[in-house]
């Protein structure tokens, strides 16, 4: 299956003109078009494929139709404004869109992303408001024994005042990575908008890598649910890395309040479990757990 995936991907690159072996690439096409009524038309060039499906987040796979140029197309029903992951499934092999650089990073299933825009009132839409900054940090973990990363969002007024800021430690779900809350969750955009509307106080968001035992990802969702010992090791080492490595680095590098009343911890899915286990068992860490 892996070899078939590579061959189909190379064929797609060749046919899209990203790579040329004949000296003459076929006419370029646009892989997706968002219509004014929120329908989206997808295109995928694969003249040798026998069947191509669009696998769109939140919908059943839809068959695509091939024209005489070998381009497969399908148009969706009107979609609610949001960000949707999608794949092209050619002869049973799922492929990301070779013409779309916007992807939803995931350690198990990376997908391409299409944005169906909505009104400015939606919290995840970029507005004409002051924007914060995302900082990317790398370090060697002595707890886990690997190279890892975390992201820090600083609010728009950071650097303009000498105040100390509260911190939200925001944890991603299983199979995501440390970039999940910015690349997919739009946490920075949402907080920009909330701060501008005076619905949230300026704060830092710290988004660490949530695996204390990174090998748990290779076991897939089944391993996470069935291997109790591995799951427990993942949780305990993550907590130790957060308390002894990430938080000290944040508090030495940024102007943040260093008391539990100024710290909160929250998460999604696996990150929700980690926030409860870490927050409720480390009362000195945070007074706010979600």
GROMACS .gro file of C-alpha atoms in nm:
model
  290
    1UNK     CA    1   0.000   0.000   0.000
    2UNK     CA    2   0.288   0.237   0.083
    3UNK     CA    3   0.452   0.183  -0.258
    4UNK     CA    4   0.118   0.234  -0.434
    5UNK     CA    5   0.069   0.558  -0.242
    6UNK     CA    6   0.412   0.685  -0.351
    7UNK     CA    7   0.351   0.594  -0.716
    8UNK     CA    8   0.013   0.767  -0.721
    9UNK     CA    9   0.162   1.074  -0.555
   10UNK     CA   10   0.444   1.092  -0.809
   11UNK     CA   11   0.194   1.055  -1.091
   12UNK     CA   12  -0.008   1.341  -0.947
   13UNK     CA   13   0.302   1.564  -0.927
   14UNK     CA   14   0.397   1.484  -1.284
   15UNK     CA   15   0.050   1.549  -1.418
   16UNK     CA   16   0.007   1.872  -1.225
   17UNK     CA   17   0.325   2.005  -1.381
   18UNK     CA   18   0.516   2.013  -1.053
   19UNK     CA   19   0.767   1.777  -1.216
   20UNK     CA   20   0.823   1.753  -1.590
   21UNK     CA   21   0.984   1.464  -1.769
   22UNK     CA   22   0.855   1.537  -2.121
   23UNK     CA   23   0.937   1.907  -2.123
   24UNK     CA   24   0.571   1.997  -2.167
   25UNK     CA   25   0.340   1.996  -1.868
   26UNK     CA   26  -0.037   1.967  -1.907
   27UNK     CA   27  -0.246   2.281  -1.847
   28UNK     CA   28  -0.249   2.377  -1.482
   29UNK     CA   29  -0.571   2.347  -1.291
   30UNK     CA   30  -0.701   2.483  -0.962
   31UNK     CA   31  -0.757   2.202  -0.718
   32UNK     CA   32  -1.042   2.372  -0.533
   33UNK     CA   33  -1.282   2.660  -0.583
   34UNK     CA   34  -1.500   2.799  -0.303
   35UNK     CA   35  -1.823   2.934  -0.455
   36UNK     CA   36  -2.018   3.234  -0.329
   37UNK     CA   37  -2.291   3.001  -0.201
   38UNK     CA   38  -2.033   2.802   0.002
   39UNK     CA   39  -2.029   2.506  -0.233
   40UNK     CA   40  -1.677   2.384  -0.304
   41UNK     CA   41  -1.559   2.232  -0.632
   42UNK     CA   42  -1.259   1.999  -0.610
   43UNK     CA   43  -1.036   1.894  -0.901
   44UNK     CA   44  -0.774   1.619  -0.913
   45UNK     CA   45  -0.579   1.514  -1.223
   46UNK     CA   46  -0.527   1.137  -1.240
   47UNK     CA   47  -0.603   1.006  -1.591
   48UNK     CA   48  -0.489   0.651  -1.512
   49UNK     CA   49  -0.702   0.611  -1.200
   50UNK     CA   50  -1.013   0.395  -1.229
   51UNK     CA   51  -1.196   0.558  -0.939
   52UNK     CA   52  -1.140   0.875  -0.737
   53UNK     CA   53  -1.337   0.975  -0.429
   54UNK     CA   54  -1.338   1.297  -0.231
   55UNK     CA   55  -1.308   1.222   0.139
   56UNK     CA   56  -1.427   1.542   0.308
   57UNK     CA   57  -1.440   1.590   0.682
   58UNK     CA   58  -1.794   1.550   0.813
   59UNK     CA   59  -1.930   1.387   0.496
   60UNK     CA   60  -1.948   1.048   0.331
   61UNK     CA   61  -1.691   0.987   0.052
   62UNK     CA   62  -1.818   1.135  -0.274
   63UNK     CA   63  -1.738   0.989  -0.617
   64UNK     CA   64  -1.566   1.227  -0.858
   65UNK     CA   65  -1.624   1.240  -1.232
   66UNK     CA   66  -1.341   1.230  -1.490
   67UNK     CA   67  -1.333   1.452  -1.801
   68UNK     CA   68  -1.148   1.388  -2.128
   69UNK     CA   69  -0.834   1.554  -1.989
   70UNK     CA   70  -0.811   1.306  -1.704
   71UNK     CA   71  -0.927   1.559  -1.444
   72UNK     CA   72  -1.166   1.432  -1.177
   73UNK     CA   73  -1.415   1.681  -1.028
   74UNK     CA   74  -1.697   1.703  -0.777
   75UNK     CA   75  -1.896   1.989  -0.623
   76UNK     CA   76  -2.024   1.968  -0.268
   77UNK     CA   77  -2.348   2.092  -0.123
   78UNK     CA   78  -2.324   2.434   0.050
   79UNK     CA   79  -2.098   2.399   0.355
   80UNK     CA   80  -2.115   2.581   0.685
   81UNK     CA   81  -1.827   2.829   0.728
   82UNK     CA   82  -1.539   2.635   0.880
   83UNK     CA   83  -1.209   2.461   0.805
   84UNK     CA   84  -1.246   2.114   0.652
   85UNK     CA   85  -0.989   1.841   0.614
   86UNK     CA   86  -1.001   1.640   0.293
   87UNK     CA   87  -0.821   1.375   0.090
   88UNK     CA   88  -0.848   1.241  -0.263
   89UNK     CA   89  -0.883   0.863  -0.257
   90UNK     CA   90  -0.754   0.724  -0.588
   91UNK     CA   91  -0.813   0.350  -0.639
   92UNK     CA   92  -0.831   0.302  -0.264
   93UNK     CA   93  -0.526   0.511  -0.172
   94UNK     CA   94  -0.575   0.835   0.022
   95UNK     CA   95  -0.365   1.127  -0.106
   96UNK     CA   96  -0.326   1.486   0.010
   97UNK     CA   97  -0.387   1.757  -0.248
   98UNK     CA   98  -0.057   1.819  -0.435
   99UNK     CA   99  -0.165   2.174  -0.524
  100UNK     CA  100  -0.267   2.285  -0.175
  101UNK     CA  101   0.007   2.363   0.076
  102UNK     CA  102  -0.243   2.415   0.360
  103UNK     CA  103  -0.254   2.094   0.558
  104UNK     CA  104  -0.388   1.968   0.889
  105UNK     CA  105  -0.079   1.818   1.055
  106UNK     CA  106  -0.139   1.488   1.227
  107UNK     CA  107   0.096   1.210   1.328
  108UNK     CA  108  -0.141   0.942   1.195
  109UNK     CA  109  -0.353   1.104   0.922
  110UNK     CA  110  -0.238   1.429   0.764
  111UNK     CA  111  -0.505   1.594   0.547
  112UNK     CA  112  -0.531   1.892   0.316
  113UNK     CA  113  -0.749   2.180   0.435
  114UNK     CA  114  -1.008   2.399   0.265
  115UNK     CA  115  -1.139   2.714   0.430
  116UNK     CA  116  -1.502   2.807   0.373
  117UNK     CA  117  -1.502   3.168   0.499
  118UNK     CA  118  -1.775   3.311   0.716
  119UNK     CA  119  -1.866   3.641   0.878
  120UNK     CA  120  -1.614   3.831   1.086
  121UNK     CA  121  -1.819   3.749   1.396
  122UNK     CA  122  -1.698   3.389   1.387
  123UNK     CA  123  -1.420   3.360   1.648
  124UNK     CA  124  -1.174   3.181   1.420
  125UNK     CA  125  -1.190   3.432   1.131
  126UNK     CA  126  -0.897   3.672   1.102
  127UNK     CA  127  -1.017   4.027   1.170
  128UNK     CA  128  -0.864   4.372   1.150
  129UNK     CA  129  -0.754   4.367   1.513
  130UNK     CA  130  -0.411   4.373   1.679
  131UNK     CA  131  -0.243   4.035   1.649
  132UNK     CA  132  -0.023   3.848   1.890
  133UNK     CA  133   0.291   3.653   1.806
  134UNK     CA  134   0.360   3.279   1.799
  135UNK     CA  135   0.704   3.170   1.921
  136UNK     CA  136   0.847   2.825   1.849
  137UNK     CA  137   1.085   2.668   2.101
  138UNK     CA  138   1.299   2.352   2.085
  139UNK     CA  139   1.476   2.172   2.368
  140UNK     CA  140   1.627   1.838   2.465
  141UNK     CA  141   1.410   1.660   2.721
  142UNK     CA  142   1.598   1.476   2.994
  143UNK     CA  143   1.266   1.332   3.115
  144UNK     CA  144   1.159   1.170   2.788
  145UNK     CA  145   1.503   1.155   2.626
  146UNK     CA  146   1.420   1.318   2.295
  147UNK     CA  147   1.424   1.650   2.115
  148UNK     CA  148   1.090   1.824   2.155
  149UNK     CA  149   0.914   2.153   2.106
  150UNK     CA  150   0.651   2.388   2.239
  151UNK     CA  151   0.476   2.697   2.108
  152UNK     CA  152   0.405   3.018   2.296
  153UNK     CA  153   0.148   3.279   2.197
  154UNK     CA  154   0.214   3.629   2.331
  155UNK     CA  155  -0.068   3.887   2.316
  156UNK     CA  156  -0.055   4.203   2.101
  157UNK     CA  157   0.055   4.432   2.386
  158UNK     CA  158   0.335   4.202   2.504
  159UNK     CA  159   0.659   4.402   2.493
  160UNK     CA  160   0.474   4.734   2.524
  161UNK     CA  161   0.423   4.706   2.899
  162UNK     CA  162   0.615   4.566   3.194
  163UNK     CA  163   0.322   4.374   3.338
  164UNK     CA  164   0.329   4.003   3.417
  165UNK     CA  165   0.074   3.797   3.227
  166UNK     CA  166  -0.139   3.496   3.319
  167UNK     CA  167  -0.070   3.174   3.129
  168UNK     CA  168  -0.296   2.908   2.977
  169UNK     CA  169  -0.127   2.572   2.919
  170UNK     CA  170  -0.323   2.428   2.627
  171UNK     CA  171  -0.281   2.057   2.548
  172UNK     CA  172  -0.352   1.886   2.215
  173UNK     CA  173  -0.534   1.559   2.147
  174UNK     CA  174  -0.401   1.216   2.060
  175UNK     CA  175  -0.228   1.197   1.718
  176UNK     CA  176  -0.186   1.577   1.702
  177UNK     CA  177   0.147   1.748   1.759
  178UNK     CA  178   0.251   2.069   1.933
  179UNK     CA  179   0.137   2.281   1.637
  180UNK     CA  180  -0.219   2.149   1.653
  181UNK     CA  181  -0.374   2.437   1.843
  182UNK     CA  182  -0.239   2.699   1.600
  183UNK     CA  183  -0.232   2.508   1.270
  184UNK     CA  184  -0.579   2.358   1.320
  185UNK     CA  185  -0.742   2.500   1.633
  186UNK     CA  186  -0.675   2.865   1.547
  187UNK     CA  187  -0.619   2.938   1.918
  188UNK     CA  188  -0.410   3.247   1.843
  189UNK     CA  189  -0.672   3.395   1.608
  190UNK     CA  190  -0.952   3.326   1.857
  191UNK     CA  191  -0.764   3.492   2.142
  192UNK     CA  192  -0.672   3.793   1.924
  193UNK     CA  193  -1.043   3.846   1.860
  194UNK     CA  194  -1.149   3.790   2.222
  195UNK     CA  195  -0.887   4.033   2.354
  196UNK     CA  196  -0.992   4.297   2.099
  197UNK     CA  197  -1.354   4.255   2.210
  198UNK     CA  198  -1.255   4.278   2.579
  199UNK     CA  199  -1.394   3.927   2.631
  200UNK     CA  200  -1.056   3.791   2.747
  201UNK     CA  201  -0.764   3.940   2.933
  202UNK     CA  202  -0.428   3.947   2.754
  203UNK     CA  203  -0.248   3.624   2.838
  204UNK     CA  204   0.011   3.380   2.712
  205UNK     CA  205  -0.085   3.042   2.569
  206UNK     CA  206   0.175   2.766   2.599
  207UNK     CA  207   0.122   2.465   2.371
  208UNK     CA  208   0.364   2.180   2.445
  209UNK     CA  209   0.411   1.841   2.283
  210UNK     CA  210   0.173   1.616   2.475
  211UNK     CA  211   0.352   1.280   2.464
  212UNK     CA  212   0.548   1.153   2.761
  213UNK     CA  213   0.591   0.824   2.572
  214UNK     CA  214   0.603   0.919   2.201
  215UNK     CA  215   0.597   0.553   2.099
  216UNK     CA  216   0.232   0.545   2.192
  217UNK     CA  217   0.149   0.708   1.859
  218UNK     CA  218   0.287   0.413   1.662
  219UNK     CA  219   0.031   0.189   1.834
  220UNK     CA  220  -0.254   0.394   1.688
  221UNK     CA  221  -0.581   0.461   1.863
  222UNK     CA  222  -0.615   0.095   1.957
  223UNK     CA  223  -0.288   0.098   2.147
  224UNK     CA  224  -0.387   0.411   2.336
  225UNK     CA  225  -0.711   0.254   2.450
  226UNK     CA  226  -0.587  -0.098   2.526
  227UNK     CA  227  -0.230  -0.065   2.659
  228UNK     CA  228  -0.285   0.066   3.012
  229UNK     CA  229   0.082   0.058   3.112
  230UNK     CA  230   0.190   0.255   2.804
  231UNK     CA  231  -0.090   0.506   2.852
  232UNK     CA  232   0.005   0.560   3.215
  233UNK     CA  233   0.371   0.609   3.122
  234UNK     CA  234   0.266   0.860   2.858
  235UNK     CA  235   0.068   1.059   3.114
  236UNK     CA  236   0.322   1.048   3.397
  237UNK     CA  237   0.626   1.145   3.188
  238UNK     CA  238   0.431   1.421   3.017
  239UNK     CA  239   0.338   1.566   3.356
  240UNK     CA  240   0.699   1.552   3.471
  241UNK     CA  241   0.824   1.716   3.150
  242UNK     CA  242   0.562   1.990   3.179
  243UNK     CA  243   0.638   2.066   3.545
  244UNK     CA  244   1.017   2.037   3.537
  245UNK     CA  245   1.107   2.146   3.182
  246UNK     CA  246   0.839   2.344   2.998
  247UNK     CA  247   0.705   2.562   3.279
  248UNK     CA  248   1.053   2.660   3.409
  249UNK     CA  249   1.158   2.757   3.056
  250UNK     CA  250   0.846   2.966   3.007
  251UNK     CA  251   0.880   3.138   3.343
  252UNK     CA  252   1.247   3.219   3.283
  253UNK     CA  253   1.193   3.351   2.929
  254UNK     CA  254   0.864   3.540   2.952
  255UNK     CA  255   0.707   3.794   3.183
  256UNK     CA  256   0.444   3.574   3.344
  257UNK     CA  257   0.288   3.563   3.688
  258UNK     CA  258   0.433   3.271   3.884
  259UNK     CA  259   0.142   3.175   4.105
  260UNK     CA  260  -0.133   2.917   4.066
  261UNK     CA  261  -0.407   3.182   4.043
  262UNK     CA  262  -0.244   3.308   3.723
  263UNK     CA  263  -0.209   2.965   3.560
  264UNK     CA  264  -0.476   2.759   3.386
  265UNK     CA  265  -0.455   2.424   3.209
  266UNK     CA  266  -0.696   2.285   2.950
  267UNK     CA  267  -0.691   2.029   2.674
  268UNK     CA  268  -0.871   1.832   2.407
  269UNK     CA  269  -0.924   1.454   2.423
  270UNK     CA  270  -0.592   1.312   2.543
  271UNK     CA  271  -0.497   1.665   2.641
  272UNK     CA  272  -0.817   1.690   2.845
  273UNK     CA  273  -0.715   1.382   3.043
  274UNK     CA  274  -0.366   1.525   3.089
  275UNK     CA  275  -0.502   1.859   3.208
  276UNK     CA  276  -0.718   1.686   3.471
  277UNK     CA  277  -0.447   1.445   3.587
  278UNK     CA  278  -0.181   1.717   3.599
  279UNK     CA  279  -0.394   2.000   3.729
  280UNK     CA  280  -0.584   1.813   3.998
  281UNK     CA  281  -0.274   1.633   4.125
  282UNK     CA  282  -0.050   1.940   4.119
  283UNK     CA  283  -0.249   2.207   4.297
  284UNK     CA  284   0.049   2.441   4.296
  285UNK     CA  285   0.048   2.435   3.915
  286UNK     CA  286  -0.288   2.588   3.830
  287UNK     CA  287  -0.606   2.699   4.002
  288UNK     CA  288  -0.803   2.665   3.678
  289UNK     CA  289  -0.854   2.326   3.507
  290UNK     CA  290  -1.068   2.263   3.199
   0.00000   0.00000   0.00000
